[in-house]
Short mmCIF file of N, CA and C in Angstrom, two decimals:
data_model
loop_
_atom_site.label_atom_id
_atom_site.label_comp_id
_atom_site.label_asym_id
_atom_site.label_seq_id
_atom_site.Cartn_x
_atom_site.Cartn_y
_atom_site.Cartn_z
N UNK A 1 -24.27 94.64 158.47
CA UNK A 1 -24.56 95.50 158.91
C UNK A 1 -25.32 96.94 159.66
N UNK A 2 -25.57 97.10 160.67
CA UNK A 2 -26.92 97.57 160.92
C UNK A 2 -26.28 99.30 160.32
N UNK A 3 -27.34 100.23 159.81
CA UNK A 3 -27.12 101.58 159.86
C UNK A 3 -27.45 102.22 160.79
N UNK A 4 -26.87 103.47 161.19
CA UNK A 4 -27.06 104.13 162.16
C UNK A 4 -28.26 105.06 161.76
N UNK A 5 -29.14 105.59 162.51
CA UNK A 5 -30.02 106.42 162.14
C UNK A 5 -29.69 107.89 162.94
N UNK A 6 -29.68 108.67 161.34
CA UNK A 6 -28.65 109.96 162.01
C UNK A 6 -29.39 110.79 161.81
N UNK A 7 -29.76 112.50 162.71
CA UNK A 7 -30.83 113.06 162.20
C UNK A 7 -29.99 114.35 161.68
N UNK A 8 -30.72 114.98 161.09
CA UNK A 8 -30.26 116.28 160.57
C UNK A 8 -31.04 117.09 160.98
N UNK A 9 -30.90 118.56 161.13
CA UNK A 9 -31.25 119.24 161.91
C UNK A 9 -32.01 120.21 161.12
N UNK A 10 -33.54 119.99 160.52
CA UNK A 10 -34.15 120.47 159.01
C UNK A 10 -35.09 122.17 159.62
N UNK A 11 -34.37 122.96 160.45
CA UNK A 11 -34.90 124.29 160.57
C UNK A 11 -34.47 125.21 159.84
N UNK A 12 -32.94 125.56 159.05
CA UNK A 12 -33.03 126.10 157.89
C UNK A 12 -31.97 125.68 157.44
N UNK A 13 -31.37 126.04 156.27
CA UNK A 13 -30.03 125.72 155.85
C UNK A 13 -30.07 124.41 155.08
N UNK A 14 -28.90 123.94 154.71
CA UNK A 14 -29.12 122.72 153.22
C UNK A 14 -29.00 121.53 153.76
N UNK A 15 -30.15 121.48 154.48
CA UNK A 15 -30.68 119.75 155.18
C UNK A 15 -30.71 118.69 153.58
N UNK A 16 -31.13 119.24 152.37
CA UNK A 16 -31.04 118.03 151.68
C UNK A 16 -29.89 117.70 151.11
N UNK A 17 -29.02 118.16 150.85
CA UNK A 17 -27.43 117.53 150.68
C UNK A 17 -26.63 116.88 151.66
N UNK A 18 -27.24 117.13 152.86
CA UNK A 18 -26.52 116.23 153.96
C UNK A 18 -27.27 115.13 153.95
N UNK A 19 -28.42 115.03 153.88
CA UNK A 19 -29.35 113.77 154.14
C UNK A 19 -28.83 113.04 152.48
N UNK A 20 -28.60 113.84 151.57
CA UNK A 20 -27.66 112.64 150.35
C UNK A 20 -26.82 111.96 150.86
N UNK A 21 -25.74 113.12 151.29
CA UNK A 21 -24.63 112.46 151.46
C UNK A 21 -24.28 111.35 152.84
N UNK A 22 -25.11 111.83 153.72
CA UNK A 22 -25.05 110.46 154.85
C UNK A 22 -25.60 108.91 154.08
N UNK A 23 -26.79 109.06 153.60
CA UNK A 23 -27.11 107.76 152.46
C UNK A 23 -26.02 107.67 151.87
N UNK A 24 -25.52 108.17 151.52
CA UNK A 24 -24.29 107.45 151.00
C UNK A 24 -23.39 106.78 151.33
N UNK A 25 -22.98 107.36 152.83
CA UNK A 25 -22.10 107.17 153.21
C UNK A 25 -22.33 105.69 154.77
N UNK A 26 -23.82 105.22 154.49
CA UNK A 26 -24.12 103.98 155.25
C UNK A 26 -25.13 104.14 156.43
N UNK A 27 -25.55 105.64 156.40
CA UNK A 27 -26.20 106.55 157.66
C UNK A 27 -27.87 106.13 156.94
N UNK A 28 -28.59 105.54 157.87
CA UNK A 28 -30.24 106.24 157.54
C UNK A 28 -30.52 107.63 158.21
N UNK A 29 -30.36 108.86 157.42
CA UNK A 29 -31.00 110.11 158.15
C UNK A 29 -32.35 109.65 157.45
N UNK A 30 -32.67 110.67 158.76
CA UNK A 30 -34.34 111.85 159.16
C UNK A 30 -33.59 113.11 159.50
N UNK A 31 -34.93 114.15 159.07
CA UNK A 31 -35.05 114.92 159.32
C UNK A 31 -35.39 115.40 160.80
N UNK A 32 -35.06 116.35 161.43
CA UNK A 32 -35.32 116.81 162.67
C UNK A 32 -35.53 117.63 162.96
N UNK A 33 -37.12 117.80 163.24
CA UNK A 33 -37.86 119.25 163.77
C UNK A 33 -38.67 119.69 165.08
N UNK A 34 -38.47 118.36 165.64
CA UNK A 34 -39.58 117.65 166.65
C UNK A 34 -38.62 117.46 167.87
N UNK A 35 -39.13 117.39 168.95
CA UNK A 35 -38.25 116.66 170.51
C UNK A 35 -38.42 114.95 170.13
N UNK A 36 -39.67 114.16 169.76
CA UNK A 36 -39.42 112.97 169.21
C UNK A 36 -38.72 112.74 168.13
N UNK A 37 -38.59 113.77 167.29
CA UNK A 37 -37.50 112.86 166.38
C UNK A 37 -35.84 112.87 166.79
N UNK A 38 -35.55 113.98 167.21
CA UNK A 38 -34.14 114.34 168.29
C UNK A 38 -34.19 113.15 169.14
N UNK A 39 -35.39 112.83 169.87
CA UNK A 39 -35.08 111.18 170.49
C UNK A 39 -34.55 110.05 169.85
N UNK A 40 -35.48 110.35 169.07
CA UNK A 40 -35.38 108.64 168.24
C UNK A 40 -34.41 108.59 167.37
N UNK A 41 -33.35 109.70 167.25
CA UNK A 41 -31.86 109.57 166.59
C UNK A 41 -30.72 109.04 167.11
N UNK A 42 -29.92 108.46 166.62
CA UNK A 42 -28.36 108.27 167.45
C UNK A 42 -27.24 109.24 167.31
N UNK A 43 -27.43 109.82 166.00
CA UNK A 43 -26.00 111.06 165.83
C UNK A 43 -27.35 112.55 165.43
N UNK A 44 -26.34 113.74 164.97
CA UNK A 44 -27.51 114.41 164.82
C UNK A 44 -26.40 115.87 163.92
N UNK A 45 -26.48 116.08 163.18
CA UNK A 45 -26.16 117.14 162.18
C UNK A 45 -26.17 118.35 162.12
N UNK A 46 -25.98 119.42 161.99
CA UNK A 46 -26.42 120.59 162.26
C UNK A 46 -26.34 121.58 161.50
N UNK A 47 -26.60 121.46 159.71
CA UNK A 47 -26.15 122.01 158.66
C UNK A 47 -25.87 123.67 158.85
N UNK A 48 -25.19 123.72 157.63
CA UNK A 48 -25.29 125.69 157.58
C UNK A 48 -26.94 126.44 156.97
N UNK A 49 -26.44 127.52 157.33
CA UNK A 49 -27.55 128.33 157.32
C UNK A 49 -27.36 129.05 158.15
N UNK A 50 -28.28 129.90 158.60
CA UNK A 50 -27.84 131.19 159.49
C UNK A 50 -28.35 130.81 161.40
N UNK A 51 -26.93 131.31 162.21
CA UNK A 51 -27.09 130.30 163.19
C UNK A 51 -27.90 131.17 164.51
N UNK A 52 -28.10 132.91 164.12
CA UNK A 52 -29.03 133.32 165.04
C UNK A 52 -30.46 132.86 164.85
N UNK A 53 -31.06 132.43 163.57
CA UNK A 53 -32.36 132.05 162.89
C UNK A 53 -32.49 130.87 163.34
N UNK A 54 -31.39 129.79 163.22
CA UNK A 54 -31.42 128.75 164.30
C UNK A 54 -31.70 128.51 165.60
N UNK A 55 -31.10 129.37 165.90
CA UNK A 55 -30.92 129.40 167.81
C UNK A 55 -32.26 130.09 168.24
N UNK A 56 -32.97 130.81 167.30
CA UNK A 56 -34.10 131.06 167.32
C UNK A 56 -35.36 129.94 167.49
N UNK A 57 -35.01 129.40 166.48
CA UNK A 57 -36.37 128.31 166.08
C UNK A 57 -36.22 127.22 166.97
N UNK A 58 -34.77 126.75 167.12
CA UNK A 58 -34.81 125.91 168.43
C UNK A 58 -35.50 126.45 170.09
N UNK A 59 -35.27 127.52 169.98
CA UNK A 59 -35.83 128.04 171.13
C UNK A 59 -37.21 127.91 170.86
N UNK A 60 -37.82 128.44 170.18
CA UNK A 60 -39.27 128.31 169.75
C UNK A 60 -39.90 126.91 169.77
N UNK A 61 -39.44 126.27 169.19
CA UNK A 61 -39.90 124.43 168.91
C UNK A 61 -39.25 124.04 170.38
N UNK A 62 -38.63 124.53 171.32
CA UNK A 62 -38.77 123.51 172.37
C UNK A 62 -37.10 122.51 172.52
N UNK A 63 -36.25 123.13 171.24
CA UNK A 63 -35.38 121.63 171.33
C UNK A 63 -34.10 122.23 171.96
N UNK A 64 -33.82 123.82 172.15
CA UNK A 64 -32.48 123.93 172.86
C UNK A 64 -31.88 123.31 173.70
N UNK A 65 -32.75 122.96 174.83
CA UNK A 65 -32.62 122.70 175.83
C UNK A 65 -32.43 120.61 176.28
N UNK A 66 -33.59 120.39 175.34
CA UNK A 66 -33.41 118.54 175.17
C UNK A 66 -31.76 118.29 174.31
N UNK A 67 -31.73 119.26 172.84
CA UNK A 67 -30.45 119.11 171.97
C UNK A 67 -29.12 119.20 173.18
N UNK A 68 -28.92 120.41 174.03
CA UNK A 68 -28.22 120.31 175.17
C UNK A 68 -27.63 119.40 175.77
N UNK A 69 -29.14 118.81 176.85
CA UNK A 69 -28.66 117.88 176.97
C UNK A 69 -28.31 116.56 176.19
N UNK A 70 -28.83 116.18 175.26
CA UNK A 70 -28.39 115.15 174.64
C UNK A 70 -26.78 115.08 174.24
N UNK A 71 -26.50 116.46 173.61
CA UNK A 71 -25.22 117.01 173.51
C UNK A 71 -24.28 116.27 174.92
N UNK A 72 -24.48 116.93 176.36
CA UNK A 72 -23.87 116.56 177.39
C UNK A 72 -23.68 115.19 177.20
N UNK A 73 -24.65 114.11 177.11
CA UNK A 73 -25.11 112.74 177.13
C UNK A 73 -23.86 112.30 176.42
N UNK A 74 -23.09 112.60 175.27
CA UNK A 74 -22.27 112.37 174.57
C UNK A 74 -23.48 111.85 173.25
N UNK A 75 -24.26 112.63 172.83
CA UNK A 75 -24.78 112.33 171.26
C UNK A 75 -23.69 113.07 169.96
N UNK A 76 -23.51 111.74 169.31
CA UNK A 76 -22.26 112.36 168.42
C UNK A 76 -22.82 113.36 167.46
N UNK A 77 -22.35 114.66 166.98
CA UNK A 77 -22.70 115.15 166.72
C UNK A 77 -21.72 115.80 165.34
N UNK A 78 -22.22 116.70 163.85
CA UNK A 78 -21.27 117.09 163.02
C UNK A 78 -21.97 118.13 162.63
N UNK A 79 -21.67 119.20 162.61
CA UNK A 79 -21.91 121.18 163.09
C UNK A 79 -20.91 121.30 161.34
N UNK A 80 -21.61 121.86 160.43
CA UNK A 80 -20.80 122.40 159.06
C UNK A 80 -21.33 124.28 158.70
N UNK A 81 -20.62 125.06 159.12
CA UNK A 81 -20.63 126.33 159.22
C UNK A 81 -21.32 126.98 160.13
N UNK A 82 -22.70 127.15 159.83
CA UNK A 82 -23.40 127.52 161.14
C UNK A 82 -23.59 126.50 162.26
N UNK A 83 -23.09 125.37 161.66
CA UNK A 83 -23.58 123.92 162.77
C UNK A 83 -22.39 124.22 163.76
N UNK A 84 -21.42 124.15 163.21
CA UNK A 84 -19.93 124.74 163.67
C UNK A 84 -20.10 125.54 164.90
N UNK A 85 -20.67 126.58 164.30
CA UNK A 85 -20.86 128.09 165.19
C UNK A 85 -21.76 127.53 166.48
N UNK A 86 -22.85 126.69 166.30
CA UNK A 86 -23.31 126.41 167.56
C UNK A 86 -23.14 125.52 168.25
N UNK A 87 -22.09 124.47 167.78
CA UNK A 87 -21.91 123.60 168.70
C UNK A 87 -20.93 123.97 169.76
N UNK A 88 -20.25 125.58 169.37
CA UNK A 88 -19.57 126.17 170.11
C UNK A 88 -19.81 125.95 171.88
N UNK A 89 -18.49 126.44 172.68
CA UNK A 89 -18.92 126.65 173.92
C UNK A 89 -18.98 128.00 173.69
N UNK A 90 -18.52 128.77 172.99
CA UNK A 90 -18.57 130.18 173.20
C UNK A 90 -18.68 130.74 171.86
N UNK A 91 -19.45 131.69 171.86
CA UNK A 91 -19.29 132.49 170.45
C UNK A 91 -19.00 133.72 170.85
N UNK A 92 -17.91 134.00 169.78
CA UNK A 92 -18.07 135.68 169.25
C UNK A 92 -18.54 136.25 168.50
N UNK A 93 -19.23 137.73 168.97
CA UNK A 93 -19.97 138.16 167.77
C UNK A 93 -21.23 137.43 167.35
N UNK A 94 -21.87 136.86 168.25
CA UNK A 94 -22.96 136.26 167.72
C UNK A 94 -24.36 136.82 167.78
N UNK A 95 -24.20 138.05 167.49
CA UNK A 95 -25.63 138.55 167.28
C UNK A 95 -26.01 139.32 168.66
N UNK A 96 -26.70 140.33 168.52
CA UNK A 96 -27.86 141.32 169.28
C UNK A 96 -29.31 141.55 169.45
N UNK A 97 -29.66 142.03 169.85
CA UNK A 97 -30.86 142.57 169.77
C UNK A 97 -31.91 141.11 170.43
N UNK A 98 -31.74 140.40 171.06
CA UNK A 98 -32.60 139.15 171.16
C UNK A 98 -32.76 137.88 169.81
N UNK A 99 -31.19 138.57 168.86
CA UNK A 99 -31.60 137.72 167.39
C UNK A 99 -29.72 136.65 168.13
N UNK A 100 -29.32 135.76 168.88
CA UNK A 100 -27.83 136.07 168.99
C UNK A 100 -28.07 134.29 169.09
N UNK A 101 -27.21 134.08 168.13
CA UNK A 101 -26.49 132.73 168.14
C UNK A 101 -26.13 131.76 169.73
N UNK A 102 -26.83 130.84 169.21
CA UNK A 102 -27.16 129.97 171.15
C UNK A 102 -25.60 128.73 171.18
N UNK A 103 -24.75 129.54 172.20
CA UNK A 103 -23.98 127.85 172.42
C UNK A 103 -24.68 126.24 172.46
N UNK A 104 -24.24 125.83 172.53
CA UNK A 104 -24.89 124.38 172.66
C UNK A 104 -23.60 123.47 173.13
N UNK A 105 -22.46 123.67 173.48
CA UNK A 105 -21.77 123.34 174.15
C UNK A 105 -21.08 122.51 173.98
N UNK A 106 -21.16 121.39 172.52
CA UNK A 106 -21.20 120.59 172.33
C UNK A 106 -19.07 119.81 171.96
N UNK A 107 -18.80 121.12 171.71
CA UNK A 107 -17.24 121.08 171.79
C UNK A 107 -16.30 121.98 172.75
N UNK A 108 -16.26 122.47 173.50
CA UNK A 108 -14.78 123.00 173.92
C UNK A 108 -14.20 123.78 173.10
N UNK A 109 -14.86 124.91 173.07
CA UNK A 109 -14.02 126.05 171.41
C UNK A 109 -14.54 127.53 171.35
N UNK A 110 -13.88 128.64 171.21
CA UNK A 110 -14.49 129.56 170.68
C UNK A 110 -14.45 129.87 169.36
N UNK A 111 -15.68 130.17 168.66
CA UNK A 111 -15.97 130.13 167.70
C UNK A 111 -16.07 131.42 166.79
N UNK A 112 -15.80 132.74 165.85
CA UNK A 112 -15.74 133.91 165.83
C UNK A 112 -16.92 133.96 164.53
N UNK A 113 -18.14 134.14 164.86
CA UNK A 113 -19.06 133.93 163.23
C UNK A 113 -18.68 135.26 162.52
N UNK A 114 -19.00 134.54 161.19
CA UNK A 114 -18.68 135.57 159.77
C UNK A 114 -16.94 136.37 159.61
N UNK A 115 -16.10 134.70 160.02
CA UNK A 115 -14.90 135.20 160.40
C UNK A 115 -14.39 135.63 159.14
N UNK A 116 -14.67 135.13 158.39
CA UNK A 116 -13.77 135.41 156.87
C UNK A 116 -14.70 136.19 156.31
N UNK A 117 -15.39 137.12 156.50
CA UNK A 117 -16.23 138.57 155.78
C UNK A 117 -17.50 138.05 155.29
N UNK A 118 -17.69 138.52 154.75
CA UNK A 118 -19.17 138.57 154.18
C UNK A 118 -19.68 137.58 152.92
N UNK A 119 -21.07 137.68 152.61
CA UNK A 119 -21.58 136.68 151.40
C UNK A 119 -20.20 136.92 150.17
N UNK A 120 -19.63 138.12 150.07
CA UNK A 120 -19.17 138.24 148.70
C UNK A 120 -17.72 138.24 148.98
N UNK A 121 -17.16 137.73 150.04
CA UNK A 121 -16.10 137.16 150.44
C UNK A 121 -15.93 135.52 150.45
N UNK A 122 -17.10 134.96 150.07
CA UNK A 122 -16.95 133.55 149.94
C UNK A 122 -15.82 133.01 149.00
N UNK A 123 -15.14 131.66 149.62
CA UNK A 123 -14.11 131.45 148.37
C UNK A 123 -14.03 129.80 148.64
N UNK A 124 -13.79 129.24 148.37
CA UNK A 124 -12.88 127.55 147.97
C UNK A 124 -11.53 127.73 147.79
N UNK A 125 -11.10 126.37 148.36
CA UNK A 125 -9.80 126.51 148.41
C UNK A 125 -9.64 124.74 149.14
N UNK A 126 -8.27 124.10 148.83
CA UNK A 126 -7.92 122.96 148.81
C UNK A 126 -7.11 122.85 150.56
N UNK A 127 -7.34 121.80 151.34
CA UNK A 127 -7.05 121.95 152.27
C UNK A 127 -6.56 120.54 152.86
N UNK A 128 -5.20 120.42 154.33
CA UNK A 128 -5.16 119.05 154.24
C UNK A 128 -6.04 118.97 155.28
N UNK A 129 -5.87 117.92 155.33
CA UNK A 129 -7.24 117.31 156.69
C UNK A 129 -6.65 116.14 157.06
N UNK A 130 -6.11 116.04 158.55
CA UNK A 130 -5.81 114.99 159.09
C UNK A 130 -6.51 113.96 159.18
N UNK A 131 -5.83 112.51 158.84
CA UNK A 131 -6.31 111.36 158.43
C UNK A 131 -6.60 111.28 157.36
N UNK A 132 -6.77 112.02 156.25
CA UNK A 132 -6.80 112.12 154.95
C UNK A 132 -5.72 112.32 153.63
N UNK A 133 -5.43 111.01 153.39
CA UNK A 133 -4.30 111.23 151.93
C UNK A 133 -4.18 112.24 151.28
N UNK A 134 -5.25 113.14 150.85
CA UNK A 134 -5.32 113.78 149.61
C UNK A 134 -6.26 115.01 149.98
N UNK A 135 -5.85 116.68 149.71
CA UNK A 135 -6.59 117.28 150.58
C UNK A 135 -8.18 117.31 150.47
N UNK A 136 -8.91 118.24 151.02
CA UNK A 136 -10.44 118.51 151.21
C UNK A 136 -10.53 119.62 150.22
N UNK A 137 -11.50 120.00 148.95
CA UNK A 137 -11.83 120.64 148.53
C UNK A 137 -13.29 121.63 149.84
N UNK A 138 -13.00 122.49 150.15
CA UNK A 138 -13.50 123.60 150.79
C UNK A 138 -14.62 124.55 150.49
N UNK A 139 -15.23 124.54 150.66
CA UNK A 139 -16.11 125.68 150.14
C UNK A 139 -16.72 126.35 151.50
N UNK A 140 -16.34 127.93 151.86
CA UNK A 140 -16.69 128.88 152.83
C UNK A 140 -17.76 129.61 152.39
N UNK A 141 -18.69 129.59 153.21
CA UNK A 141 -19.62 131.07 152.94
C UNK A 141 -19.57 131.28 154.46
N UNK A 142 -19.54 132.87 154.15
CA UNK A 142 -19.74 133.77 155.28
C UNK A 142 -19.56 132.47 156.53
N UNK A 143 -18.65 132.56 156.39
CA UNK A 143 -17.67 131.14 157.37
C UNK A 143 -17.54 131.80 158.73
N UNK A 144 -17.56 130.85 159.84
CA UNK A 144 -16.98 131.30 160.62
C UNK A 144 -15.13 130.85 160.95
N UNK A 145 -14.62 131.17 162.15
CA UNK A 145 -12.97 130.10 162.37
C UNK A 145 -13.13 130.09 164.01
N UNK A 146 -12.26 129.04 164.50
CA UNK A 146 -12.12 128.48 165.83
C UNK A 146 -11.41 129.25 166.60
N UNK A 147 -11.41 130.58 167.55
CA UNK A 147 -10.33 131.26 168.07
C UNK A 147 -9.29 130.38 169.37
N UNK A 148 -10.33 129.21 169.46
CA UNK A 148 -9.98 128.93 170.66
C UNK A 148 -10.16 127.37 170.69
N UNK A 149 -9.31 126.45 171.07
CA UNK A 149 -9.66 125.37 171.35
C UNK A 149 -9.73 124.78 173.24
N UNK A 150 -10.14 123.99 173.43
CA UNK A 150 -9.49 123.49 174.84
C UNK A 150 -9.16 122.39 174.88
N UNK A 151 -8.61 121.33 175.84
CA UNK A 151 -7.63 120.31 176.16
C UNK A 151 -8.71 119.43 175.96
N UNK A 152 -8.13 118.38 174.64
CA UNK A 152 -8.99 117.46 174.05
C UNK A 152 -9.84 117.54 173.00
N UNK A 153 -9.58 119.06 172.47
CA UNK A 153 -10.07 119.51 170.75
C UNK A 153 -9.00 119.33 169.71
N UNK A 154 -9.18 118.34 168.99
CA UNK A 154 -7.98 118.19 168.05
C UNK A 154 -8.62 119.05 166.68
N UNK A 155 -7.43 119.68 166.60
CA UNK A 155 -7.63 120.57 164.83
C UNK A 155 -7.78 119.74 163.59
N UNK A 156 -8.16 119.49 162.99
CA UNK A 156 -8.64 119.00 162.06
C UNK A 156 -7.55 119.25 160.69
N UNK A 157 -8.04 120.44 160.63
CA UNK A 157 -7.64 121.94 159.15
C UNK A 157 -7.51 122.96 159.62
N UNK A 158 -6.68 124.07 158.81
CA UNK A 158 -6.71 124.91 159.26
C UNK A 158 -6.87 125.77 157.55
N UNK A 159 -6.87 126.81 157.62
CA UNK A 159 -6.66 127.80 157.06
C UNK A 159 -6.84 129.08 157.01
N UNK A 160 -5.90 129.53 156.84
CA UNK A 160 -5.24 131.78 156.96
C UNK A 160 -5.07 131.58 158.23
N UNK A 161 -4.57 130.49 158.78
CA UNK A 161 -3.82 130.49 159.74
C UNK A 161 -4.42 129.74 161.24
N UNK A 162 -5.88 129.89 160.59
CA UNK A 162 -7.38 129.38 161.82
C UNK A 162 -7.58 128.29 161.39
N UNK A 163 -7.80 127.52 162.63
CA UNK A 163 -8.75 126.31 162.71
C UNK A 163 -9.79 126.17 162.28
N UNK A 164 -9.89 125.45 161.62
CA UNK A 164 -11.47 125.39 160.14
C UNK A 164 -12.09 123.87 160.80
N UNK A 165 -11.39 122.92 160.97
CA UNK A 165 -12.11 121.76 161.42
C UNK A 165 -11.79 120.99 162.84
N UNK A 166 -12.55 120.63 163.23
CA UNK A 166 -11.95 120.32 165.12
C UNK A 166 -12.95 119.04 164.83
N UNK A 167 -12.22 118.31 166.28
CA UNK A 167 -13.08 116.64 166.77
C UNK A 167 -12.75 116.78 168.15
N UNK A 168 -13.73 116.71 168.91
CA UNK A 168 -14.07 116.65 170.96
C UNK A 168 -14.68 115.62 170.69
N UNK A 169 -13.95 113.94 170.71
CA UNK A 169 -14.33 112.92 170.81
C UNK A 169 -15.69 112.41 169.93
N UNK A 170 -16.65 112.26 169.56
CA UNK A 170 -17.87 112.08 169.21
C UNK A 170 -18.27 113.24 168.86
N UNK A 171 -18.01 114.67 168.83
CA UNK A 171 -18.43 115.52 168.22
C UNK A 171 -17.22 116.36 167.14
N UNK A 172 -17.69 116.35 166.10
CA UNK A 172 -16.73 116.91 164.86
C UNK A 172 -17.89 118.16 163.78
N UNK A 173 -16.63 119.09 163.31
CA UNK A 173 -17.26 120.36 163.13
C UNK A 173 -16.48 120.95 162.28
N UNK A 174 -16.99 121.42 160.91
CA UNK A 174 -16.28 122.27 159.86
C UNK A 174 -16.39 123.16 159.83
N UNK A 175 -15.91 124.58 159.18
CA UNK A 175 -16.64 125.95 159.32
C UNK A 175 -16.59 126.05 157.69
N UNK A 176 -16.65 124.75 157.20
CA UNK A 176 -16.65 125.18 155.59
C UNK A 176 -17.96 123.72 155.12
N UNK A 177 -18.25 123.84 153.85
CA UNK A 177 -19.36 123.31 153.82
C UNK A 177 -19.06 121.62 152.74
N UNK A 178 -18.67 120.36 153.35
CA UNK A 178 -18.40 119.45 152.37
C UNK A 178 -19.54 119.23 151.95
N UNK A 179 -20.56 119.40 152.15
CA UNK A 179 -21.95 118.46 151.21
C UNK A 179 -21.93 119.25 149.95
N UNK A 180 -21.39 120.42 149.54
CA UNK A 180 -21.45 120.80 148.26
C UNK A 180 -20.63 119.94 147.26
N UNK A 181 -19.86 119.61 147.69
CA UNK A 181 -18.44 119.26 146.83
C UNK A 181 -18.48 117.93 146.08
N UNK A 182 -19.16 116.98 146.78
CA UNK A 182 -19.46 115.80 146.33
C UNK A 182 -18.29 114.74 147.16
N UNK A 183 -17.76 115.52 147.56
CA UNK A 183 -16.83 115.04 148.43
C UNK A 183 -17.26 114.17 149.53
N UNK A 184 -17.75 112.44 149.76
CA UNK A 184 -17.92 112.38 150.79
C UNK A 184 -17.23 112.05 152.07
N UNK A 185 -15.98 112.28 152.03
CA UNK A 185 -14.88 111.55 153.31
C UNK A 185 -15.09 112.29 154.79
N UNK A 186 -15.61 114.03 154.27
CA UNK A 186 -16.35 113.92 155.75
C UNK A 186 -17.15 113.35 156.52
N UNK A 187 -18.14 113.23 155.71
CA UNK A 187 -19.63 112.72 156.04
C UNK A 187 -18.74 111.44 156.15
N UNK A 188 -17.97 110.64 155.17
CA UNK A 188 -17.86 109.33 156.35
C UNK A 188 -17.29 109.04 157.36
N UNK A 189 -16.39 110.19 157.36
CA UNK A 189 -15.46 110.05 159.19
C UNK A 189 -16.45 110.33 159.87
N UNK A 190 -17.64 111.23 159.84
CA UNK A 190 -18.91 110.87 160.91
C UNK A 190 -19.79 110.04 161.21
N UNK A 191 -19.57 109.53 159.88
CA UNK A 191 -21.03 108.25 160.16
C UNK A 191 -19.67 106.97 160.90
N UNK A 192 -18.89 106.76 160.50
CA UNK A 192 -17.34 106.53 161.22
C UNK A 192 -17.59 106.40 162.99
N UNK A 193 -17.59 107.62 162.95
CA UNK A 193 -17.38 108.19 164.58
C UNK A 193 -18.85 107.69 165.22
N UNK A 194 -20.23 107.54 164.38
CA UNK A 194 -21.30 107.45 164.94
C UNK A 194 -20.87 105.84 165.29
N UNK A 195 -20.55 104.63 164.25
CA UNK A 195 -20.33 103.15 164.03
C UNK A 195 -19.27 102.85 165.18
N UNK A 196 -18.60 103.71 165.55
CA UNK A 196 -17.57 103.58 166.56
C UNK A 196 -16.17 103.03 165.71
N UNK A 197 -16.11 103.34 164.13
CA UNK A 197 -15.26 102.80 163.81
C UNK A 197 -13.96 103.91 163.74
N UNK A 198 -13.98 104.87 163.74
CA UNK A 198 -13.28 106.16 163.73
C UNK A 198 -13.14 106.60 165.10
#
């Protein structure tokens, strides 16, 4: 079976952990920092990090509009934490003064940045996740939550009453960091989405 080429946006954040997880789940991962690399991938992971910084770098490297265009054309994508924020169609508390998180409009949802609090408010917990038999250990670090989902957006997991994992078509997003736990089920779900098995 062919291994899909899955990019990991490598502007900032926990790129290495996603590369390892994707490889273990049957993909051929590559880092994406340039337009030519974006054009070469069948799917893309947007990792955690700082969403305003990542948005600024997308602009600086002339990747923002090409990435929006590929998402609009159906590029499968997965975003964790800051990646979830960026995949939103609307961002609450996006930042200010030219350092705002810019929505890529990959999922019809409204996301609030840093919704669970600051770094000191980071936490872990076990979450029921739609389609998985056992709970997922979720690591939340300055995590967002979803305040609104549009038609066709499936909520896959909730924490403290808020949606923290969603899927719309071939785009998946989590407010937490599955790449940090060794549990590969969410990365496997994404690879299965890319290959048409999920």
